[in-house]
């Protein structure tokens, strides 16, 4: 028994499921999760000292690689001045200015502590601004764990939300409607059903929490049009895609402008940070200037701002990174596609730039239903086979692989060798 197994035995007695966030539990895999000791560049090391190539990257924040020197320095420097004041600081202003100066659709921004909070707050502002209550989300899109967002596809797209979790009163999800990703007709139908009462459509511009599901051509543009036609706001949840697909996120990458945007993950460079922002007239509704209440004792925390702002500045000043990530994505996911073809395997790979997923299904994956057609047992075997070869991926069929700047061509080619090996057995 290794140290990870020992720690997991202790953990399950004092932490529900032994983890502080469910996906870490290797639920579908059936072994103890690797407990991580440290990470550097594209490598991560478990408590038993085993080295892995890491494709989780803390679920996205480590776009520059683990332990990126400039980010680390900025955190150490900020720590010397104190960990938190709960008062206004200069670096919060710098962070907000930097985002507003470089993201055309963000005139004002509010920092929070997680993606969940960012979405919860953006939805509240959208409702406050429009004076309407209904929200349309998409089956398979994850927007954090606030009550109103924990809604399953339920019994079909024409019903209002059935809570996806115990402890969520039906009243909290009554106004959440679920549409089908990549299906504009399903959105129009809900807009009609809501009878002018849709406050907002919220979408992951690239689905990345049902595995990676890219938007079909015209899908995001169509959402923009439908929102304008029905007087609803369009919210892009860019917690994963923001500052990743392009500096301006999916909005820039696909050339579609949302009214509100939510950020998380990359914006904190590994510290717990989220943010939401958008047009001035909407954001001016947020307290203390406006009537939409939203607060946070540790929001804009100086250590988190130092880490996040340093990473954002680096990304902005080195935008060649985005072309590089695009190339790395083609090398890795394109390479995997080739291997599948070589081995006559009918599985599908979806990818957008640095994000990608191998789906163990013969169907094209375009929405939640097709994603769920995947053979999760086959995924679980693949995961274990890859882990044994030193490749650390998300322990779920329904998560993305994250490439960072630190994944060199050589590392990617080694990873492809491991994939080939696995499918050769
Ligand atoms: C991770 C994620 C969230 C939630 O962020 P947390 O920081 O985990 O609360 C929201 N939306 C998307 C798209 C995410 O990937």
XYZ file of C-alpha atoms and ligand atoms in Angstrom:
440
model
C 0.000 0.000 0.000
C 1.365 3.398 -0.961
C 1.101 6.678 0.892
C -1.795 7.793 -1.329
C -3.791 4.759 -0.204
C -2.923 5.408 3.451
C -3.912 9.059 3.171
C -7.146 8.150 1.422
C -8.016 5.714 4.220
C -7.540 8.516 6.742
C -9.301 11.078 4.559
C -12.545 9.163 4.074
C -13.048 9.113 7.838
C -12.958 12.884 8.206
C -13.798 14.401 4.799
C -16.894 13.304 2.859
C -15.603 10.872 0.244
C -12.069 11.731 1.323
C -11.936 14.789 -0.952
C -12.861 18.447 -0.943
C -14.270 18.363 -4.478
C -16.005 15.277 -5.898
C -14.072 14.652 -9.114
C -10.852 14.222 -7.155
C -12.230 11.026 -5.647
C -11.547 8.904 -8.742
C -15.182 7.887 -8.330
C -15.470 6.128 -11.668
C -12.015 4.584 -11.500
C -12.205 2.490 -8.354
C -8.747 3.191 -6.917
C -7.505 5.697 -4.346
C -6.745 9.105 -5.844
C -3.130 10.147 -6.155
C -2.298 12.536 -3.332
C -0.076 15.244 -4.732
C 3.007 16.546 -3.035
C 4.301 19.095 -5.543
C 4.382 20.090 -9.186
C 6.693 21.861 -11.564
C 6.247 22.795 -15.222
C 4.149 20.053 -16.832
C 5.053 17.491 -14.159
C 3.251 16.582 -10.983
C 4.603 14.378 -8.169
C 2.547 12.272 -5.811
C 3.336 11.642 -2.151
C 5.050 8.383 -3.088
C 7.467 10.380 -5.226
C 6.070 9.145 -8.560
C 6.331 11.600 -11.438
C 3.510 12.145 -13.929
C 2.941 14.370 -16.930
C -0.003 16.442 -15.724
C -2.958 17.101 -18.023
C -5.219 18.421 -15.248
C -3.251 21.607 -14.633
C -5.390 22.324 -11.582
C -8.348 22.239 -14.057
C -6.932 25.066 -16.110
C -5.233 27.735 -13.995
C -1.748 26.408 -14.728
C -1.782 27.539 -18.352
C 1.865 28.646 -17.972
C 2.836 25.414 -16.227
C 3.102 24.665 -12.522
C 5.198 26.875 -10.309
C 5.703 29.490 -13.008
C 8.577 31.656 -11.678
C 7.027 35.133 -12.191
C 3.751 34.074 -10.569
C 5.511 32.465 -7.625
C 7.699 35.548 -7.094
C 4.684 37.856 -7.125
C 2.939 35.748 -4.484
C 5.966 35.614 -2.202
C 6.379 39.370 -2.509
C 2.708 40.012 -1.755
C 2.844 37.717 1.298
C 5.433 39.922 2.933
C 2.910 42.749 3.165
C 0.213 40.685 4.852
C -2.227 38.034 3.695
C -5.483 39.962 3.708
C -6.868 43.283 4.833
C -10.543 43.086 3.929
C -10.057 46.645 2.672
C -9.548 48.264 -0.711
C -6.084 47.817 -2.282
C -4.233 49.215 -5.291
C -3.766 45.825 -6.898
C -7.545 45.316 -7.157
C -7.760 48.503 -9.180
C -4.879 47.380 -11.370
C -6.529 44.008 -11.923
C -9.861 45.557 -12.876
C -8.205 48.150 -15.133
C -6.159 45.480 -16.840
C -9.219 43.364 -17.594
C -11.376 46.295 -18.691
C -8.591 47.751 -20.866
C -8.043 44.496 -22.736
C -11.419 42.761 -22.879
C -13.648 44.853 -25.147
C -16.963 43.600 -23.736
C -15.990 44.219 -20.104
C -16.433 47.818 -18.900
C -16.600 46.920 -15.217
C -15.670 43.829 -13.265
C -16.217 42.495 -9.741
C -13.809 39.994 -8.196
C -15.134 37.020 -6.219
C -13.558 33.848 -4.824
C -14.681 31.059 -7.150
C -16.346 30.321 -10.453
C -19.458 29.261 -8.591
C -19.739 32.684 -6.995
C -19.044 34.433 -10.287
C -21.919 32.627 -12.024
C -24.309 32.948 -9.097
C -23.668 36.696 -9.025
C -23.841 37.194 -12.809
C -27.211 35.442 -12.876
C -28.469 37.684 -10.069
C -27.334 40.797 -11.940
C -28.969 39.573 -15.151
C -32.238 39.111 -13.296
C -31.887 42.486 -11.589
C -31.140 44.232 -14.879
C -33.907 42.662 -16.943
C -36.480 42.409 -14.160
C -37.130 38.850 -15.399
C -36.575 35.528 -13.645
C -36.132 32.698 -16.139
C -32.642 31.426 -16.953
C -31.797 29.096 -19.818
C -28.812 26.805 -19.382
C -27.665 23.796 -21.376
C -27.649 20.166 -20.371
C -24.074 19.102 -19.712
C -22.794 22.638 -19.082
C -21.498 23.130 -15.558
C -21.738 26.525 -13.929
C -20.680 25.764 -10.381
C -22.812 24.440 -7.557
C -25.157 27.295 -6.693
C -28.736 26.065 -6.210
C -30.241 27.518 -9.384
C -27.538 25.983 -11.577
C -27.849 22.420 -10.264
C -30.411 21.342 -12.771
C -30.429 18.243 -14.905
C -31.876 17.848 -18.349
C -34.643 16.075 -16.438
C -37.611 14.835 -18.317
C -36.902 16.779 -21.459
C -36.221 20.278 -22.599
C -39.750 21.579 -22.251
C -39.932 21.230 -18.479
C -38.510 23.610 -15.946
C -35.674 22.475 -13.838
C -35.673 19.441 -11.627
C -32.897 19.775 -9.038
C -29.885 17.575 -9.735
C -28.923 17.410 -6.079
C -30.596 16.640 -2.806
C -30.936 19.701 -0.616
C -31.959 22.000 -3.455
C -35.589 23.022 -2.989
C -37.635 22.824 -6.157
C -38.383 26.508 -5.753
C -34.712 27.319 -6.350
C -34.664 25.699 -9.779
C -38.183 26.442 -10.946
C -36.908 29.287 -13.099
C -34.015 27.355 -14.593
C -34.787 25.886 -17.994
C -32.533 23.392 -19.717
C -31.867 23.471 -23.450
C -29.851 21.148 -25.681
C -26.305 22.253 -26.489
C -25.796 23.061 -30.170
C -29.566 23.087 -30.726
C -30.916 26.585 -31.321
C -34.465 25.309 -31.825
C -34.499 24.024 -28.252
C -33.527 27.505 -27.055
C -36.170 29.229 -29.125
C -38.803 26.817 -27.815
C -37.877 27.674 -24.216
C -37.841 31.397 -24.986
C -41.370 31.022 -26.355
C -42.465 28.985 -23.362
C -41.033 31.615 -21.002
C -43.185 34.184 -22.761
C -40.785 37.118 -22.605
C -39.603 36.291 -19.093
C -36.114 34.999 -19.959
C -33.518 37.026 -18.051
C -30.490 35.292 -19.513
C -29.023 32.442 -21.478
C -25.872 31.105 -19.855
C -23.516 28.915 -21.829
C -20.023 27.489 -21.833
C -18.997 28.808 -25.243
C -17.026 25.584 -25.545
C -18.633 22.856 -23.478
C -15.830 21.571 -21.260
C -17.654 19.834 -18.419
C -19.238 17.004 -20.428
C -15.905 16.325 -22.028
C -15.013 18.895 -24.676
C -17.931 19.791 -26.945
C -17.264 22.608 -29.397
C -20.068 24.909 -30.514
C -21.295 24.145 -34.029
C -20.840 26.874 -36.584
C -23.538 29.474 -35.994
C -24.576 28.217 -32.543
C -23.101 31.076 -30.512
C -24.123 33.644 -33.142
C -27.625 32.178 -33.017
C -27.726 32.532 -29.226
C -26.699 36.174 -29.559
C -29.567 36.770 -32.013
C -32.143 34.916 -29.913
C -31.153 36.867 -26.801
C -31.513 40.153 -28.672
C -34.834 39.101 -30.152
C -36.315 38.098 -26.788
C -34.698 40.781 -24.622
C -32.502 38.383 -22.639
C -28.861 38.795 -21.685
C -26.222 36.429 -23.032
C -23.782 35.203 -20.378
C -20.622 33.405 -21.450
C -19.287 31.282 -18.639
C -15.604 31.604 -19.472
C -14.318 30.038 -16.271
C -12.397 27.529 -18.421
C -12.149 29.266 -21.808
C -11.321 32.779 -20.577
C -7.697 33.765 -21.232
C -7.195 30.231 -22.624
C -8.586 30.062 -26.175
C -7.403 33.622 -26.721
C -6.660 36.409 -24.296
C -10.248 37.542 -24.857
C -11.443 33.972 -24.343
C -14.154 32.290 -26.374
C -15.758 35.653 -27.141
C -12.647 36.688 -29.063
C -11.974 33.210 -30.454
C -15.445 32.883 -31.973
C -16.135 36.593 -32.470
C -19.384 36.640 -30.507
C -19.978 39.275 -27.834
C -21.773 38.374 -24.595
C -23.459 40.877 -22.277
C -21.895 39.380 -19.176
C -18.921 37.110 -18.722
C -17.766 34.982 -15.811
C -14.155 34.046 -15.101
C -12.400 31.703 -12.710
C -9.511 29.252 -12.735
C -6.887 31.019 -14.964
C -7.755 34.455 -13.564
C -6.369 33.377 -10.165
C -3.336 31.448 -11.478
C -4.115 28.733 -8.936
C -5.437 30.928 -6.124
C -9.185 30.711 -5.425
C -10.505 33.546 -7.607
C -13.483 34.268 -9.818
C -14.830 37.391 -11.478
C -17.817 38.619 -13.413
C -18.087 41.619 -15.646
C -19.773 43.181 -18.612
C -21.377 46.323 -19.930
C -21.271 49.351 -17.646
C -25.037 49.872 -17.511
C -25.472 46.298 -16.282
C -22.573 46.220 -13.820
C -23.584 49.554 -12.297
C -26.511 47.674 -10.804
C -24.177 45.867 -8.392
C -24.013 46.985 -4.756
C -22.988 49.378 -3.311
C -23.933 51.582 -6.311
C -26.911 49.519 -7.417
C -29.698 47.404 -6.044
C -28.239 43.960 -6.721
C -26.520 42.810 -3.540
C -23.253 40.918 -3.807
C -20.344 40.846 -1.356
C -17.240 38.909 -0.282
C -15.028 39.331 2.793
C -11.921 37.988 1.070
C -12.804 39.077 -2.487
C -9.933 40.777 -4.267
C -7.518 39.207 -1.805
C -4.068 40.745 -2.387
C -2.205 37.414 -2.708
C -4.760 36.110 -5.174
C -4.682 39.364 -7.139
C -0.885 39.283 -7.281
C -0.890 35.754 -8.688
C -3.745 36.370 -11.105
C -2.624 39.737 -12.405
C 0.930 38.523 -12.954
C -0.370 35.604 -15.002
C -2.798 37.751 -17.018
C -0.114 40.317 -17.776
C 2.254 37.583 -18.884
C -0.382 36.098 -21.159
C -1.255 39.472 -22.630
C 2.372 40.346 -23.298
C 3.106 36.941 -24.825
C 0.121 36.355 -27.053
C 2.183 34.042 -29.239
C 1.286 31.581 -26.472
C -2.172 31.186 -27.993
C -0.808 30.140 -31.361
C 1.565 27.818 -29.572
C -1.261 26.199 -27.569
C -3.256 25.799 -30.780
C -0.266 23.954 -32.328
C 0.257 21.816 -29.250
C -3.433 20.921 -29.315
C -3.173 19.829 -32.945
C -0.083 17.782 -32.155
C -1.626 15.975 -29.178
C -5.247 15.541 -30.197
C -4.455 15.160 -33.894
C -1.862 12.558 -32.936
C -4.410 10.695 -30.841
C -6.853 10.734 -33.754
C -4.191 9.170 -35.960
C -3.572 6.415 -33.430
C -7.280 5.633 -33.214
C -7.434 5.432 -37.011
C -4.334 3.213 -37.128
C -5.885 0.823 -34.622
C -9.302 0.930 -36.263
C -10.927 2.187 -33.076
C -14.272 3.942 -33.614
C -13.882 6.437 -30.741
C -14.123 10.202 -31.128
C -11.846 13.044 -30.153
C -13.161 16.572 -29.738
C -10.742 19.420 -29.322
C -10.520 23.189 -29.369
C -7.003 24.585 -29.060
C -5.488 23.295 -25.797
C -8.675 21.546 -24.617
C -9.556 18.057 -25.733
C -11.358 14.823 -24.853
C -11.271 11.264 -26.082
C -14.831 9.934 -25.974
C -15.270 6.194 -25.872
C -18.245 6.249 -28.192
C -18.898 5.659 -31.861
C -21.194 8.683 -31.973
C -20.132 12.195 -32.879
C -20.315 14.076 -29.573
C -22.251 17.325 -30.024
C -24.303 17.529 -26.824
C -24.870 15.904 -23.442
C -26.851 12.938 -24.771
C -24.160 11.945 -27.246
C -21.444 12.532 -24.606
C -23.289 10.189 -22.264
C -23.255 7.435 -24.886
C -19.575 6.957 -23.950
C -18.401 3.689 -22.435
C -17.203 4.935 -19.059
C -15.785 1.503 -18.177
C -13.528 1.681 -21.217
C -12.510 5.184 -20.163
C -11.713 3.964 -16.667
C -9.430 1.234 -18.044
C -7.758 3.758 -20.330
C -7.254 6.156 -17.422
C -5.578 3.432 -15.348
C -3.448 2.368 -18.310
C -2.270 5.916 -18.829
C -1.645 6.564 -15.124
C 0.522 3.454 -14.980
C 2.593 4.972 -17.802
C 3.032 8.253 -15.913
C 0.240 10.268 -17.531
C -2.021 12.120 -15.102
C -5.416 13.004 -16.600
C -8.816 13.962 -15.221
C -10.314 10.790 -13.713
C -13.578 11.179 -15.624
C -14.801 10.714 -19.174
C -16.617 14.019 -18.828
C -13.684 16.337 -18.180
C -11.192 17.995 -20.510
C -7.470 17.488 -20.916
C -5.638 20.776 -20.340
C -2.462 21.566 -22.225
C -0.169 24.244 -20.856
C 2.740 26.204 -22.264
C 5.003 23.833 -20.320
C 3.978 20.759 -22.363
C 6.800 20.539 -24.881
C 6.558 18.737 -28.225
C 8.781 16.057 -26.748
C 6.427 15.535 -23.795
C 3.441 15.448 -26.132
C 5.150 12.827 -28.296
C 5.888 10.735 -25.190
C 2.231 11.001 -24.265
C 1.243 9.828 -27.746
C 3.578 6.852 -27.339
C 1.768 5.981 -24.123
C -1.582 6.222 -25.913
C -0.298 4.004 -28.726
C 1.063 1.530 -26.178
C -2.243 1.383 -24.377
C -4.229 0.665 -27.498
C -1.684 -1.904 -28.697
C -2.167 -4.254 -25.759
C -15.075 25.091 -12.707
C -16.212 25.780 -13.336
C -17.118 26.546 -12.590
C -17.066 26.591 -11.078
O -15.900 27.173 -10.613
P -15.441 26.844 -9.090
O -14.247 27.717 -8.909
O -15.169 25.391 -9.039
O -16.570 27.243 -8.224
C -18.084 27.267 -13.256
N -18.180 27.230 -14.600
C -17.351 26.495 -15.350
C -17.491 26.518 -16.825
C -16.356 25.718 -14.745
O -15.563 24.957 -15.497
